[in-house]
Coordinates of C-alpha atoms and ligand atoms in Angstrom, one line a residue:
M1 CA -5.8 -18.8 5.4
A2 CA -2.5 -20.4 5.7
A3 CA -0.3 -18.5 8.4
V4 CA -1.7 -17.6 11.7
Y5 CA 0.3 -14.4 13.6
S6 CA -1.2 -14.5 16.6
D7 CA 0.7 -11.4 17.8
L8 CA -2.0 -9.5 14.9
A9 CA -5.1 -10.7 16.5
G10 CA -6.2 -7.2 18.3
K11 CA -3.9 -5.0 16.4
V12 CA -5.4 -1.8 15.3
V13 CA -4.4 -1.4 11.4
L14 CA -4.7 0.9 9.4
V15 CA -4.8 0.4 5.3
T16 CA -4.9 3.4 2.7
G17 CA -6.3 2.7 -0.9
G18 CA -8.2 -0.4 1.0
A19 CA -10.8 -0.8 -1.5
A20 CA -9.9 -2.3 -4.4
G21 CA -7.0 -4.4 -6.0
I22 CA -3.5 -4.9 -3.1
G23 CA -5.5 -2.8 -0.8
A24 CA -8.4 -5.0 -0.7
A25 CA -6.3 -8.4 -0.4
I26 CA -4.3 -6.9 2.5
V27 CA -7.5 -5.9 4.4
R28 CA -9.2 -9.2 4.3
H29 CA -6.1 -10.8 5.1
F30 CA -5.3 -8.5 8.6
A31 CA -9.4 -9.1 9.2
Q32 CA -8.6 -12.8 8.8
Q33 CA -5.8 -12.2 11.1
K34 CA -8.7 -10.8 13.6
S35 CA -6.9 -7.6 13.4
N36 CA -9.1 -4.7 13.8
V37 CA -8.9 -2.9 10.3
M38 CA -9.6 0.3 9.1
F39 CA -9.1 1.3 5.5
F40 CA -9.3 4.7 3.7
D41 CA -10.4 5.2 -0.1
I42 CA -12.4 7.2 -2.3
K43 CA -14.0 4.4 -3.5
A44 CA -17.2 5.0 -1.3
D45 CA -19.1 1.9 -2.5
E46 CA -16.7 -0.7 -3.0
G47 CA -15.2 0.0 0.5
Q48 CA -18.8 -0.2 2.3
R49 CA -19.0 -3.2 0.3
L50 CA -15.8 -4.9 1.4
A51 CA -16.4 -3.8 5.2
R52 CA -20.0 -5.3 5.1
E53 CA -18.5 -8.4 3.2
L54 CA -16.3 -8.9 6.0
S55 CA -18.5 -7.9 9.2
D56 CA -20.9 -10.6 8.0
Q57 CA -18.0 -13.0 8.4
G58 CA -17.8 -11.7 11.7
L59 CA -14.6 -9.8 10.8
A60 CA -13.5 -6.4 11.9
A61 CA -13.3 -3.7 8.6
H62 CA -14.3 -0.4 8.7
F63 CA -14.2 2.0 6.2
Q64 CA -13.8 5.5 5.9
R65 CA -14.4 7.9 2.8
V66 CA -11.1 9.8 2.7
D67 CA -9.2 11.3 -0.4
L68 CA -5.2 11.2 0.4
T69 CA -4.4 14.0 -1.5
D70 CA -6.2 16.2 1.1
I71 CA -3.9 16.4 3.7
A72 CA -6.5 18.0 6.4
A73 CA -9.4 15.4 5.5
L74 CA -6.6 12.2 5.9
R75 CA -5.6 13.7 9.0
A76 CA -9.0 14.1 10.3
G77 CA -9.8 10.9 9.0
V78 CA -7.0 9.5 11.3
V79 CA -8.4 11.3 14.1
E80 CA -11.6 9.9 13.5
A81 CA -10.3 6.8 13.4
R82 CA -8.3 6.7 16.6
K83 CA -11.3 8.0 18.4
A84 CA -13.4 4.6 17.2
H85 CA -10.8 2.1 17.4
G86 CA -8.1 2.9 19.7
A87 CA -4.6 4.1 19.1
I88 CA -2.9 2.5 15.7
N89 CA -0.2 0.1 15.8
I90 CA 0.2 -0.8 12.1
L91 CA -0.1 1.2 9.1
I92 CA -0.1 0.0 5.3
N93 CA 0.9 3.2 2.8
N94 CA -1.0 1.4 0.0
A95 CA -2.9 3.8 -2.1
A96 CA -1.4 4.9 -5.6
H97 CA -2.4 5.5 -9.0
D98 CA -0.6 4.3 -12.0
E99 CA -1.8 6.8 -14.6
R100 CA 0.8 7.1 -17.7
H101 CA 1.7 10.4 -18.8
N102 CA 3.6 11.9 -21.5
T103 CA 7.2 13.9 -20.2
E104 CA 6.8 16.7 -22.7
E105 CA 2.6 17.4 -21.8
M106 CA 3.9 17.5 -18.1
T107 CA 2.5 20.5 -16.1
P108 CA 3.4 21.5 -12.8
E109 CA 0.1 20.5 -11.5
Y110 CA 0.1 17.6 -12.9
W111 CA 3.4 16.8 -11.5
D112 CA 2.0 18.1 -8.0
D113 CA -0.8 15.9 -8.5
R114 CA 0.7 12.6 -9.3
V115 CA 3.4 13.1 -6.2
A116 CA 0.0 13.7 -3.9
V117 CA -1.5 10.4 -5.2
N118 CA 1.9 8.4 -5.3
L119 CA 4.3 9.8 -2.3
K120 CA 2.8 12.8 -0.4
H121 CA 0.3 11.1 1.8
Q122 CA 2.6 8.4 2.9
F123 CA 4.7 10.9 5.0
F124 CA 1.6 12.6 6.3
A125 CA -0.6 9.4 7.3
S126 CA 2.6 8.2 9.0
Q127 CA 3.4 11.7 10.6
A128 CA -0.6 11.1 12.1
V129 CA 0.0 7.8 13.7
L130 CA 4.0 8.1 14.9
P131 CA 2.6 9.5 18.1
D132 CA 0.6 6.4 19.0
M133 CA 3.2 3.9 17.9
K134 CA 5.7 6.1 20.0
A135 CA 3.4 6.1 23.0
A136 CA 3.1 2.3 22.9
R137 CA 6.8 2.0 21.7
A138 CA 6.3 -0.6 19.1
G139 CA 4.8 -0.6 15.4
A140 CA 4.9 -1.1 11.9
I141 CA 4.8 1.1 9.0
I142 CA 4.7 -0.5 5.5
N143 CA 5.2 1.8 2.4
F144 CA 4.2 0.5 -0.8
G145 CA 6.7 1.7 -3.9
S146 CA 6.8 -0.4 -7.1
V147 CA 9.5 -2.4 -9.4
S148 CA 8.6 0.0 -12.4
W149 CA 11.7 2.5 -11.6
I150 CA 14.2 -0.4 -10.7
A151 CA 12.8 -2.0 -14.1
G152 CA 13.5 1.5 -15.9
Q153 CA 10.0 1.4 -16.9
G154 CA 9.1 4.7 -19.3
G155 CA 5.9 6.9 -19.7
M156 CA 5.2 7.5 -15.7
A157 CA 8.3 9.7 -14.7
A158 CA 6.0 11.3 -12.0
Y159 CA 4.8 7.9 -10.9
T160 CA 8.5 6.3 -10.8
A161 CA 10.1 9.4 -9.4
S162 CA 7.2 9.0 -6.4
K163 CA 7.8 5.3 -6.1
S164 CA 11.9 5.8 -5.8
G165 CA 10.8 8.8 -3.4
V166 CA 9.2 5.8 -0.8
I167 CA 12.3 4.2 -0.2
G168 CA 14.0 7.4 1.0
L169 CA 11.4 8.3 3.1
T170 CA 11.0 4.5 4.5
R171 CA 14.7 4.8 5.6
S172 CA 14.7 7.6 6.9
L173 CA 11.6 7.2 9.0
A174 CA 13.3 3.7 10.0
R175 CA 16.1 5.7 11.2
D176 CA 14.3 8.3 13.4
Y177 CA 12.0 5.8 15.0
G178 CA 14.1 2.9 15.2
P179 CA 15.0 4.2 19.1
Y180 CA 10.9 3.9 19.9
N181 CA 10.9 0.1 18.5
I182 CA 9.2 1.3 15.1
R183 CA 9.8 -0.6 12.2
V184 CA 9.3 1.1 8.9
N185 CA 9.8 -1.0 5.7
A186 CA 8.7 -1.1 1.8
I187 CA 7.3 -3.6 -0.1
A188 CA 8.1 -3.1 -4.2
P189 CA 5.4 -5.4 -6.0
G190 CA 5.9 -6.7 -9.5
W191 CA 3.4 -6.7 -12.0
I192 CA 0.5 -8.2 -9.9
M193 CA -3.2 -8.5 -11.6
T194 CA -5.7 -6.5 -10.1
E195 CA -9.1 -5.6 -11.3
R196 CA -7.4 -2.4 -12.7
Q197 CA -4.0 -4.0 -14.3
L198 CA -6.4 -6.3 -16.0
E199 CA -8.4 -3.8 -17.8
K200 CA -6.4 -1.0 -18.2
W201 CA -3.0 -2.2 -19.2
M202 CA -2.7 -6.2 -19.9
T203 CA -2.5 -6.9 -23.4
P204 CA -1.5 -9.9 -25.4
A205 CA 1.9 -8.0 -26.1
G206 CA 2.1 -7.3 -22.1
E207 CA 1.5 -11.4 -21.6
I208 CA 4.3 -11.8 -23.9
E209 CA 7.0 -9.7 -22.0
L210 CA 5.7 -11.0 -19.0
Q211 CA 6.4 -14.6 -19.8
Q212 CA 9.6 -13.6 -20.9
R213 CA 11.0 -11.3 -18.2
Q214 CA 9.2 -13.0 -14.9
C215 CA 11.3 -15.8 -13.5
L216 CA 8.0 -17.3 -12.2
K217 CA 6.0 -18.4 -15.7
R218 CA 2.5 -17.1 -14.4
R219 CA 0.3 -14.2 -13.6
L220 CA 0.9 -12.9 -9.7
V221 CA -2.1 -11.7 -7.8
P222 CA -2.8 -9.5 -5.0
D223 CA -3.3 -12.1 -2.5
E224 CA 0.5 -12.9 -2.9
V225 CA 1.6 -9.6 -1.8
A226 CA -0.8 -9.3 0.9
K227 CA 0.6 -12.7 2.5
F228 CA 3.9 -11.1 2.5
T229 CA 2.5 -7.7 3.6
V230 CA 1.1 -9.5 6.9
F231 CA 4.1 -11.4 7.6
L232 CA 6.1 -8.0 7.7
A233 CA 4.0 -6.2 9.7
S234 CA 3.7 -9.2 12.4
D235 CA 6.2 -10.2 15.3
E236 CA 7.7 -12.6 13.0
A237 CA 9.5 -10.0 11.2
S238 CA 10.5 -8.3 14.3
A239 CA 14.3 -8.1 13.2
C240 CA 13.1 -6.4 9.8
T241 CA 13.5 -2.6 9.6
A242 CA 14.5 -0.1 6.8
Q243 CA 14.2 -2.8 3.9
H244 CA 13.1 -2.6 0.5
Y245 CA 11.3 -6.3 -0.4
I246 CA 10.5 -7.2 -3.8
V247 CA 7.8 -9.2 -4.4
D248 CA 7.7 -9.9 -8.4
G249 CA 8.0 -13.2 -9.5
G250 CA 11.7 -12.5 -10.3
W251 CA 10.8 -9.8 -12.8
V252 CA 14.0 -7.2 -11.7
Ligands
LIG301 N1 -0.7 -4.2 -9.2 C1 0.6 -4.0 -9.8 O1 1.1 -4.6 -10.4 C2 1.5 -3.0 -9.1 C3 2.7 -2.9 -9.2 C4 3.8 -2.3 -8.7 C5 3.5 -1.6 -7.6 N2 1.9 -1.2 -6.9 C6 1.5 -0.8 -6.0 O2 1.0 -1.4 -5.1 C7 -0.1 -0.5 -4.6 C8 -1.4 -1.1 -5.2 O3 -1.7 -0.9 -6.1 P1 -3.0 -1.3 -6.7 O4 -2.4 -2.2 -8.1 O5 -4.1 -2.5 -5.6 O6 -3.7 -0.3 -7.1 P2 -5.2 -0.3 -7.5 O7 -5.6 0.8 -8.6 O8 -5.8 -1.4 -8.0 O9 -5.8 0.1 -5.8 C9 -5.4 1.5 -5.3 C10 -6.5 1.9 -4.1 O10 -6.1 3.4 -3.8 C11 -7.1 4.0 -4.0 N3 -6.6 5.5 -4.3 C12 -6.7 5.7 -5.4 N4 -6.2 7.3 -5.4 C13 -6.8 7.6 -3.3 C14 -7.3 8.7 -3.2 N5 -6.3 9.9 -3.7 N6 -7.0 8.6 -1.6 C15 -7.7 7.3 -1.2 N7 -7.7 6.1 -2.1 C16 -7.0 6.4 -3.4 C17 -7.9 3.4 -5.4 O11 -9.2 4.0 -5.3 C18 -7.8 1.8 -5.1 O12 -8.6 1.6 -4.1 C19 0.4 0.8 -5.2 O13 1.0 1.5 -3.9 C20 0.9 1.0 -6.4 O14 1.6 1.6 -6.5 C21 1.1 -2.2 -7.6

């Protein structure tokens, strides 16, 4: 760990989608900052393994299996988390699912399913933790977007629509809750080499495109997004709210 943000020690942090990918790196980084981290995911085995790995190191990380597309379960998960670990200070709305889809085959049901996994839970997780932050007159919410819609990526219209919606959500919440000293920001990652990206989407043609389009001529890794996330959640970023930060090595 390079930077230490002393204000993050002891903070209660909730990370969604924390069992894999960028979310798992974020969980690790907050745990290393000595925050009390809770994370939700549908991947029970991976979640339990990560919580065990961190608690074996004497760090505080607690996993709950929650399907975030089930808003009642999400709300119950937040109530349980609060009961176990106290009022939530920081929320990282990270979970998503970047499955590609064909526009002509889209059904109303699949559209709703894509919005549920890529946007809707960010609003309801925020709604669930805002009373804690209002009472504390402090808090930070970070919503995960994507550069895909800025870059004009095709083959995933419901995903890109959801991810562009993250910006509107972020700016509205920042306006409404700024008077309570609650900061709300969004991070838009570029192409970050998670296990899923490497397994599903990285191809020789993709590697060539990366080398051409990114300013930095190398693969970006989840740690690089996590490092920025802990900074943005910390008091070092105390004047930053209602913004959308791109972490993409200069792709867009
Ligand atoms: N990796 C990239 O290249 C990239 C690019 C742009 C944006 N992003 C964004 O960054 C964030 C993290 O992406 P990632 O690449 O680490 O994704 P990932 O697919 O590797 O991990 C996402 C995590 O969310 C969990 N999740 C998915 N659906 C869930 C549900 N219904 N309930 C609970 N948990 C659920 C998954 O199980 C997984 O652990 C996402 O918001 C994504 O849109 C990533």
